[in-house]
Amino acid sequence: MPTLRLALCQVNPTVGDIDGNADLVRGWTRKAADAGAQLALFPELMLTGYPVEDLVFRRSFVAASKAALERLAADLAADGLGELPVMVGYLDADGPPQVSADAEPGRGARNAAALLYRGKIVATYFKHHLPNYGVFDEDRYFVPGDTLTVVRIGGVDVALTICEDLWQAGGPFAVARQAGVGLVLNINGSPYELNKDDIRLPLVRRRAAEAAATIAYVNMIGGQDELVFDGDSMIVSAEGQLLTRAPQFVEHLLVHDVELPPAKEPVDREEELADGMRVVRVKVSDTLPAPTGEVAVGGIIEPVADEAEVWQALVLGLRDYVNKNHFPSLVLGLSGGIDSAVSAAIAVDALGPERVVGVSLPSQHSSEHSRADAEELAKRTGLDYRIQPIQPMVDAFLANMSLSGVAVENLQARVRGVILMALSNQEGHLVLTTGNKSELAVGYSTLYGDSVGGYNPVKDVWKTLIWRLAKWRNADAAQRGETAPIPESSIGKAPSAELSPGQLDSDTLPAYDVLDPILIGYVDGDLGRDGLIESGHDPAVVDKVLRMVDTAEYKRRQSAPGTKISHKAFGRDRRLPITNRWREHG
Amino acid sequence: MPTLRLALCQVNPTVGDIDGNADLVRGWTRKAADAGAQLALFPELMLTGYPVEDLVFRRSFVAASKAALERLAADLAADGLGELPVMVGYLDADGPPQVSADAEPGRGARNAAALLYRGKIVATYFKHHLPNYGVFDEDRYFVPGDTLTVVRIGGVDVALTICEDLWQAGGPFAVARQAGVGLVLNINGSPYELNKDDIRLPLVRRRAAEAAATIAYVNMIGGQDELVFDGDSMIVSAEGQLLTRAPQFVEHLLVHDVELPPAKEPVDREEELADGMRVVRVKVSDTLPAPTGEVAVGGIIEPVADEAEVWQALVLGLRDYVNKNHFPSLVLGLSGGIDSAVSAAIAVDALGPERVVGVSLPSQHSSEHSRADAEELAKRTGLDYRIQPIQPMVDAFLANMSLSGVAVENLQARVRGVILMALSNQEGHLVLTTGNKSELAVGYSTLYGDSVGGYNPVKDVWKTLIWRLAKWRNADAAQRGETAPIPESSIGKAPSAELSPGQLDSDTLPAYDVLDPILIGYVDGDLGRDGLIESGHDPAVVDKVLRMVDTAEYKRRQSAPGTKISHKAFGRDRRLPITNRWREHG
């Protein structure tokens, strides 16, 4: 059996930074070569970053991706790395993109992969299965490929596939079996979700069985707007054995020697191929010397606790949002409560205390412990701590307007928002907002008040999980002999917005351990009222919660809608990544 | 030749208001019957409203749509309208919706139409071509139908089709020709775009030729979040003659007698049918008496000027957003400038002066003419006018913080935002924000300042078009002998944000007649830098503008992103209509 030394390059590309991403490929290919690798893989759309959304419609962007691919092939050869075949994702197009009606929706753009070898693009593959659910809109952007590319490397037949090709039965993996390949490469831009790693391994095993071949799965890491990619790259044998698996959320070079069956005589039985696909075969090399030196063993990372996984995801997502967008630093309000405390701890873990400003913004309703807990948090984490009382500004509004009730409560939150934005304008910080998913779901926040900010590290974290994260982070610190960042009293106290005397969340909301399960069923699970009641929830509480969620929908869409009169309004029909280094201008 | 009297019911449904929409069908079917109609048509997804976005994933919602359809059939019969066949759009599903991976993306939901007759659902049709570009995401939500439904009514074979089926060659219209039908019904939820009416008629003509049949095209009207539907219903003969056409932006009953060829013997030549579709035939009636009374002639509406069309779109979009969301009234800041003046005039046209509050928010940098022009606008339109100086609140911030430069400029805009939101909380108004598309594109506005608001009537209107709209509206008023709403000095003066002494837009931006063509090429046209320069624009100005647009992207996404850790974060993967009357709770 031939042995191939594979290098899975689990790296962190940046959307739009085509040159920087190409440099990443050069640097990591060098590392792979130094480790004696005979085949290197990089993630989906490596050269452009992922997802590129409406950048696909810019001809100049597609042209830049294609030009960068050719240059990269030449540069790798010039670097002395031309003998190492490298699979890399890029953006291709058959023709100019089309979005007009009265034409096939296909726009000509391709989610593509290339094999680079000896200074040339020796093979390409176009993604066959395009995901169009959840965060994916690939039917908008790409036309599917209908050809499986099989490259012969060191006498082994190797099929090239991309991401979603792995998530659906039929298609490339079925064709790969018919084509008799020994190895399938699958390159990914697969965003993190809690417990997704528990799904991936069984999935890769199913496809290995379907293809009757070893699978090398490489995924990117890094934050891109609300997405965070977790890596979790792995190799699984044709028999379903996990051979090696990389850690999540860090760049990693996974090098592993794999024994593979020698290529059979190519037989093109077109009539048997699945899903209307055909096969194209490309010969790179019939034989290779056995890998040199010791046998390369990538190792198998152990799974970590859910809280640790989520914490790493939130830290990486925030760090990359800040750094890829070139923000020097962060500012956030510290109320002494659990949400801002956890957010501050995430921020400090992401960027270090010297890049985080925490501001206590006390009002006449702020309790003594609020200030004390904020100060204690600052002391433990070492962030830049300030105090800015809001009462003089609040009083100026109250003296000049006739306000009462909720208007006065919200006024306080909005004055805090104005102060944080003024600090942002004056000193250059990005403002963090820290409302948790439970609050967002029921609309328990002030529009243009505590919701002010360019990024929310805990927007997808239910309140009950916020508490679990806080406890886990403190315990983890204790285990490592470090200072626990989050004051115990911030974890233990009853949640309060402190916008009126003695106010508690529980005046308005059910207890969070009652609220969260209902919200999880309704929001995450799309359960209806009847389904929630069947699950055992109190009908009166269900009705109260659903009423809050339904009426909160409009608050969440802060970016004001307005009547669209063109085919490219800023809104539904224009979707661009926020974090995006692509620049047209000279 | 048989003659059929068709009634195209161009009505205004509301998303989620299933009972209210069913009542609309009953009311308008009554009107159609009173006019002697022999076949009535209602728009796409009439019963649920359009688009329903992620409501599709709620089983309870799909079940409510199906139950409402059955009830509607029975109610029409009970109303004595059972003899009139009615085509109505509704939401159907073959099975429970699926969105999980490792399954076909098809989720079982159908964009459906039914023919109701004598208390029963006698035929159904599932939309074949699903649009997935621009504002449409139907590949996410629906599985395509593969069967053309042909109903025999009064001895005429009539094919049922839905919206996008008309926009693509092949598919249902090609099959309709093979099936030998005399009439194709096409029901729509087709959003307005400037000049779209110029595209629709030639398109309907092409499909009439493809089907060799008369086409009856009915579209809804009304605002739904950022979409506005314009109606423009019509009938075109097989020879391409426009027989009748309804006005845009108003509910309208278009009744017209059409001579149609008698049905031929049904011949099912399955092997000849286009696009993998088959045909199902349903007999409603072999003969009908000729329509009674005078010949019904729907008339052909004359096209109006672009400015008139856009004005009507903006008025209807705003009116429906306010009324369908149950806001009692609006509040907006009046600067004396053209954007707020045009927005106020639109608001007054939409809701009447008694539901519009305009607030002058002068600072120390506000010119005398700013106040005078705002007051003049208020006098001309009759809106509720107030003055709220901002200096005391601005001074309170300046006294307690060390701010300078842009931070001070933005502070003023943010204090205005806080005041408008306080009025909103205190009195219940929806806040209008009034930044035009040119400003939004280059980021020439203050985040959480003048961008504060729940709706922006001019968000998709380039600045140069704002001026044209103002002049058109005034001239139109003059022609009708009414008061021109917009003060001439608001139209004529040089644009200024008035946030620092003597500030003008032209200090920062190119002149709008230079800026807008570049923005239109870059934003609307996806032209790159080279394409813009080839079009004759100054390279230095192009670079300046593109730099502003690129750096403004993040400002537009005010709804803070944050790391997603679930499959249903509030963001990209959870998309719900804001205007939505669907309520789960009891």
Coordinates of N, CA, C and O in Angstrom, one line a residue, chain B residues 38-131:
Chain B
Q38 N -66.9 35.6 -13.9 CA -67.0 34.2 -14.0 C -65.8 33.5 -13.5 O -65.7 32.3 -13.5
L39 N -64.7 34.2 -13.2 CA -63.5 33.7 -12.7 C -62.8 34.9 -12.0 O -62.6 35.9 -12.5
A40 N -62.4 34.6 -10.7 CA -61.8 35.7 -9.9 C -60.4 35.2 -9.5 O -60.2 34.1 -9.2
L41 N -59.4 36.2 -9.5 CA -58.0 35.8 -9.2 C -57.5 36.8 -8.0 O -57.8 38.0 -8.1
F42 N -56.8 36.2 -7.1 CA -56.2 36.9 -6.0 C -54.7 36.7 -6.0 O -54.2 35.7 -6.6
P43 N -53.9 37.6 -5.4 CA -52.4 37.5 -5.5 C -51.8 36.2 -4.9 O -52.5 35.5 -4.2
E44 N -50.5 36.1 -5.1 CA -49.6 35.1 -4.6 C -49.7 35.1 -3.0 O -49.7 36.2 -2.4
L45 N -49.7 33.9 -2.4 CA -49.7 33.8 -0.9 C -50.7 34.8 -0.3 O -50.4 35.4 0.8
M46 N -51.8 35.0 -0.9 CA -52.9 35.9 -0.5 C -53.3 35.6 1.0 O -53.4 36.6 1.8
L47 N -53.4 34.4 1.4 CA -53.9 34.1 2.7 C -52.9 34.4 3.8 O -53.3 34.8 4.9
T48 N -51.6 34.3 3.5 CA -50.6 34.5 4.6 C -50.0 35.9 4.5 O -49.3 36.4 5.4
G49 N -50.1 36.6 3.3 CA -49.3 37.7 3.0 C -48.0 37.3 2.4 O -47.6 36.1 2.5
Y50 N -47.2 38.2 1.9 CA -46.0 37.9 1.2 C -45.0 39.0 1.5 O -45.3 40.2 1.4
P51 N -43.7 38.7 1.8 CA -43.1 37.3 2.0 C -43.2 36.9 3.5 O -43.1 37.8 4.3
V52 N -43.3 35.7 3.7 CA -43.5 35.2 5.1 C -42.2 34.8 5.7 O -42.1 34.6 7.0
E53 N -41.1 34.7 5.0 CA -39.8 34.4 5.5 C -39.8 33.2 6.4 O -40.5 32.2 6.1
D54 N -39.2 33.3 7.6 CA -39.0 32.1 8.4 C -40.3 31.6 9.1 O -40.3 30.6 9.8
L55 N -41.4 32.4 8.9 CA -42.7 31.9 9.4 C -43.0 30.5 8.8 O -43.8 29.7 9.3
V56 N -42.5 30.3 7.6 CA -42.6 29.0 6.8 C -42.2 27.9 7.7 O -42.8 26.8 7.6
F57 N -41.3 28.1 8.6 CA -40.8 26.9 9.4 C -41.7 26.6 10.6 O -41.4 25.6 11.3
R58 N -42.7 27.4 10.8 CA -43.6 27.1 11.9 C -44.7 26.2 11.4 O -45.6 26.6 10.6
R59 N -44.7 25.0 11.9 CA -45.8 24.1 11.5 C -47.2 24.7 11.8 O -48.1 24.5 11.0
S60 N -47.3 25.4 12.9 CA -48.6 25.9 13.3 C -49.0 27.0 12.3 O -50.2 27.1 12.0
F61 N -48.1 27.7 11.7 CA -48.4 28.7 10.7 C -48.9 28.0 9.4 O -49.9 28.4 8.8
V62 N -48.2 27.0 8.9 CA -48.6 26.3 7.7 C -50.0 25.7 7.9 O -50.9 25.7 7.1
A63 N -50.2 25.1 9.1 CA -51.5 24.4 9.4 C -52.6 25.5 9.4 O -53.7 25.2 8.9
A64 N -52.3 26.7 9.9 CA -53.3 27.7 9.9 C -53.7 28.2 8.5 O -54.8 28.4 8.2
S65 N -52.7 28.2 7.6 CA -52.9 28.6 6.2 C -53.8 27.6 5.6 O -54.8 27.9 4.9
K66 N -53.5 26.3 5.8 CA -54.3 25.3 5.1 C -55.7 25.2 5.7 O -56.7 25.0 4.9
A67 N -55.8 25.4 7.0 CA -57.2 25.4 7.6 C -58.0 26.5 7.1 O -59.2 26.4 6.8
A68 N -57.3 27.7 7.0 CA -58.0 28.9 6.5 C -58.5 28.7 5.1 O -59.6 29.2 4.7
L69 N -57.8 28.0 4.3 CA -58.2 27.8 2.9 C -59.5 27.0 2.8 O -60.4 27.3 2.1
E70 N -59.5 25.9 3.6 CA -60.7 25.1 3.6 C -61.9 25.9 4.1 O -63.0 25.8 3.6
R71 N -61.7 26.7 5.2 CA -62.7 27.5 5.7 C -63.2 28.5 4.7 O -64.4 28.7 4.6
L72 N -62.3 29.1 4.0 CA -62.6 30.1 3.0 C -63.5 29.5 1.9 O -64.5 30.1 1.5
A73 N -63.2 28.3 1.5 CA -64.0 27.7 0.4 C -65.4 27.5 0.9 O -66.4 27.9 0.2
A74 N -65.5 27.1 2.1 CA -66.9 26.9 2.7 C -67.6 28.2 2.9 O -68.8 28.3 2.6
D75 N -66.9 29.2 3.4 CA -67.5 30.5 3.7 C -67.9 31.2 2.4 O -69.0 31.8 2.4
L76 N -67.2 31.0 1.3 CA -67.6 31.6 0.0 C -68.9 31.0 -0.4 O -69.8 31.7 -0.9
A77 N -69.0 29.7 -0.3 CA -70.2 29.0 -0.6 C -71.4 29.5 0.2 O -72.5 29.8 -0.2
A78 N -71.1 29.6 1.6 CA -72.1 30.1 2.5 C -72.6 31.5 2.2 O -73.7 31.9 2.4
D79 N -71.6 32.3 1.6 CA -71.9 33.7 1.2 C -72.7 33.7 -0.1 O -73.0 34.8 -0.6
G80 N -73.0 32.5 -0.7 CA -73.7 32.5 -2.0 C -72.8 32.8 -3.2 O -73.3 33.1 -4.2
L81 N -71.5 32.6 -2.9 CA -70.5 32.9 -4.0 C -69.9 31.6 -4.5 O -68.8 31.7 -5.3
G82 N -70.4 30.4 -4.2 CA -69.8 29.2 -4.5 C -69.7 28.9 -6.0 O -68.8 28.1 -6.5
E83 N -70.6 29.5 -6.8 CA -70.5 29.2 -8.3 C -69.4 30.0 -9.0 O -69.2 29.7 -10.2
L84 N -68.8 30.9 -8.3 CA -67.7 31.7 -8.9 C -66.4 31.1 -8.6 O -66.0 31.1 -7.4
P85 N -65.7 30.5 -9.6 CA -64.3 29.9 -9.3 C -63.4 31.0 -8.9 O -63.3 32.0 -9.5
V86 N -62.6 30.8 -7.8 CA -61.7 31.8 -7.2 C -60.3 31.2 -7.1 O -60.2 30.1 -6.5
M87 N -59.3 31.8 -7.7 CA -58.0 31.3 -7.6 C -57.3 32.2 -6.5 O -57.3 33.4 -6.6
V88 N -56.7 31.5 -5.5 CA -56.1 32.2 -4.4 C -54.8 31.6 -3.9 O -54.7 30.4 -3.9
G89 N -53.8 32.4 -3.6 CA -52.5 31.9 -3.2 C -52.6 31.6 -1.7 O -53.2 32.3 -0.9
Y90 N -51.9 30.5 -1.3 CA -51.8 30.1 0.1 C -50.5 29.3 0.3 O -49.8 29.0 -0.6
L91 N -50.2 29.0 1.6 CA -49.0 28.3 1.9 C -49.4 26.8 2.2 O -50.3 26.6 3.0
D92 N -48.7 25.9 1.6 CA -49.0 24.5 1.8 C -47.7 23.8 2.2 O -46.6 24.4 2.2
A93 N -47.8 22.5 2.5 CA -46.7 21.7 2.8 C -47.0 20.3 2.7 O -48.1 19.9 3.0
D94 N -46.1 19.5 2.1 CA -46.3 18.1 1.9 C -46.0 17.4 3.2 O -46.6 16.4 3.5
G95 N -45.1 17.9 4.0 CA -44.7 17.2 5.2 C -44.1 18.3 6.2 O -44.1 19.5 5.9
P96 N -43.6 17.8 7.3 CA -43.0 18.8 8.2 C -41.8 19.5 7.6 O -41.0 18.8 6.8
P97 N -41.6 20.8 7.8 CA -40.4 21.5 7.2 C -39.1 20.9 7.8 O -39.1 20.5 8.9
Q98 N -38.1 20.8 6.9 CA -36.8 20.3 7.4 C -35.8 21.4 7.1 O -35.7 21.9 6.0
V99 N -34.9 21.7 8.0 CA -33.8 22.6 7.7 C -32.5 22.0 8.0 O -31.4 22.6 7.8
S100 N -32.5 20.8 8.6 CA -31.2 20.2 9.1 C -30.3 19.8 7.9 O -30.8 19.7 6.8
A101 N -29.1 19.8 8.1 CA -28.2 19.3 7.1 C -28.3 17.8 6.9 O -29.1 17.2 7.6
D102 N -27.5 17.2 6.0 CA -27.6 15.8 5.7 C -29.0 15.4 5.3 O -29.4 14.3 5.6
A103 N -29.7 16.3 4.7 CA -31.0 16.1 4.2 C -31.1 17.0 3.0 O -30.4 18.0 2.9
E104 N -32.0 16.6 2.1 CA -32.2 17.5 0.9 C -32.6 18.8 1.4 O -33.4 18.9 2.4
P105 N -32.1 19.9 0.8 CA -32.5 21.3 1.3 C -34.0 21.5 1.3 O -34.6 22.3 2.0
G106 N -34.7 20.8 0.4 CA -36.2 20.9 0.3 C -36.8 20.7 1.6 O -36.4 19.7 2.3
R107 N -37.7 21.6 2.0 CA -38.2 21.5 3.4 C -39.7 21.1 3.4 O -40.4 21.2 4.4
G108 N -40.2 20.8 2.2 CA -41.6 20.4 2.1 C -42.6 21.5 2.0 O -43.8 21.2 1.7
A109 N -42.2 22.7 2.2 CA -43.2 23.8 2.1 C -43.4 24.2 0.6 O -42.5 24.1 -0.2
R110 N -44.6 24.6 0.3 CA -45.0 25.0 -1.0 C -45.6 26.3 -1.1 O -46.5 26.7 -0.3
N111 N -45.1 27.1 -2.1 CA -45.8 28.3 -2.5 C -46.9 27.9 -3.4 O -46.7 27.6 -4.6
A112 N -48.2 27.9 -2.9 CA -49.3 27.2 -3.5 C -50.4 28.1 -4.0 O -50.5 29.3 -3.5
A113 N -51.2 27.6 -4.9 CA -52.4 28.3 -5.3 C -53.5 27.3 -5.3 O -53.3 26.1 -5.6
A114 N -54.8 27.7 -5.0 CA -55.9 26.8 -5.1 C -57.0 27.4 -5.9 O -57.1 28.6 -6.0
L115 N -57.8 26.6 -6.5 CA -59.1 27.0 -7.1 C -60.2 26.6 -6.2 O -60.4 25.4 -6.0
L116 N -61.0 27.5 -5.7 CA -62.1 27.3 -4.9 C -63.4 27.4 -5.7 O -63.6 28.3 -6.5
Y117 N -64.3 26.4 -5.5 CA -65.5 26.3 -6.3 C -66.5 25.4 -5.5 O -66.2 24.3 -5.1
R118 N -67.7 26.0 -5.4 CA -68.8 25.2 -4.8 C -68.4 24.7 -3.4 O -68.7 23.5 -3.1
G119 N -67.7 25.5 -2.6 CA -67.4 25.1 -1.2 C -66.2 24.2 -1.1 O -65.9 23.8 0.0
K120 N -65.5 23.9 -2.2 CA -64.4 22.9 -2.2 C -63.1 23.5 -2.8 O -63.2 24.4 -3.6
I121 N -62.0 22.9 -2.4 CA -60.8 23.1 -3.1 C -60.8 22.1 -4.3 O -60.5 20.9 -4.1
V122 N -61.0 22.6 -5.5 CA -61.1 21.7 -6.6 C -59.8 21.5 -7.3 O -59.7 20.5 -8.1
A123 N -58.8 22.4 -7.1 CA -57.5 22.2 -7.8 C -56.5 22.9 -7.0 O -56.8 23.9 -6.3
T124 N -55.2 22.4 -7.0 CA -54.1 23.2 -6.4 C -53.0 23.2 -7.4 O -52.9 22.4 -8.3
Y125 N -52.1 24.1 -7.2 CA -50.9 24.3 -8.0 C -49.7 24.7 -7.1 O -49.9 25.5 -6.3
F126 N -48.5 24.1 -7.4 CA -47.3 24.5 -6.6 C -46.4 25.2 -7.5 O -46.0 24.7 -8.6
K127 N -45.9 26.4 -7.1 CA -45.0 27.2 -7.9 C -43.8 26.4 -8.4 O -43.2 25.7 -7.6
H128 N -43.5 26.5 -9.7 CA -42.4 25.7 -10.2 C -41.1 26.5 -10.2 O -40.1 25.9 -9.7
H129 N -41.0 27.7 -10.7 CA -39.8 28.5 -10.7 C -39.7 29.3 -9.4 O -40.6 30.1 -9.1
L130 N -38.6 29.1 -8.6 CA -38.5 29.7 -7.3 C -37.4 30.8 -7.4 O -36.2 30.4 -7.6
P131 N -37.7 32.1 -7.2 CA -36.7 33.1 -7.3 C -35.8 33.1 -6.0 O -36.3 32.9 -4.9

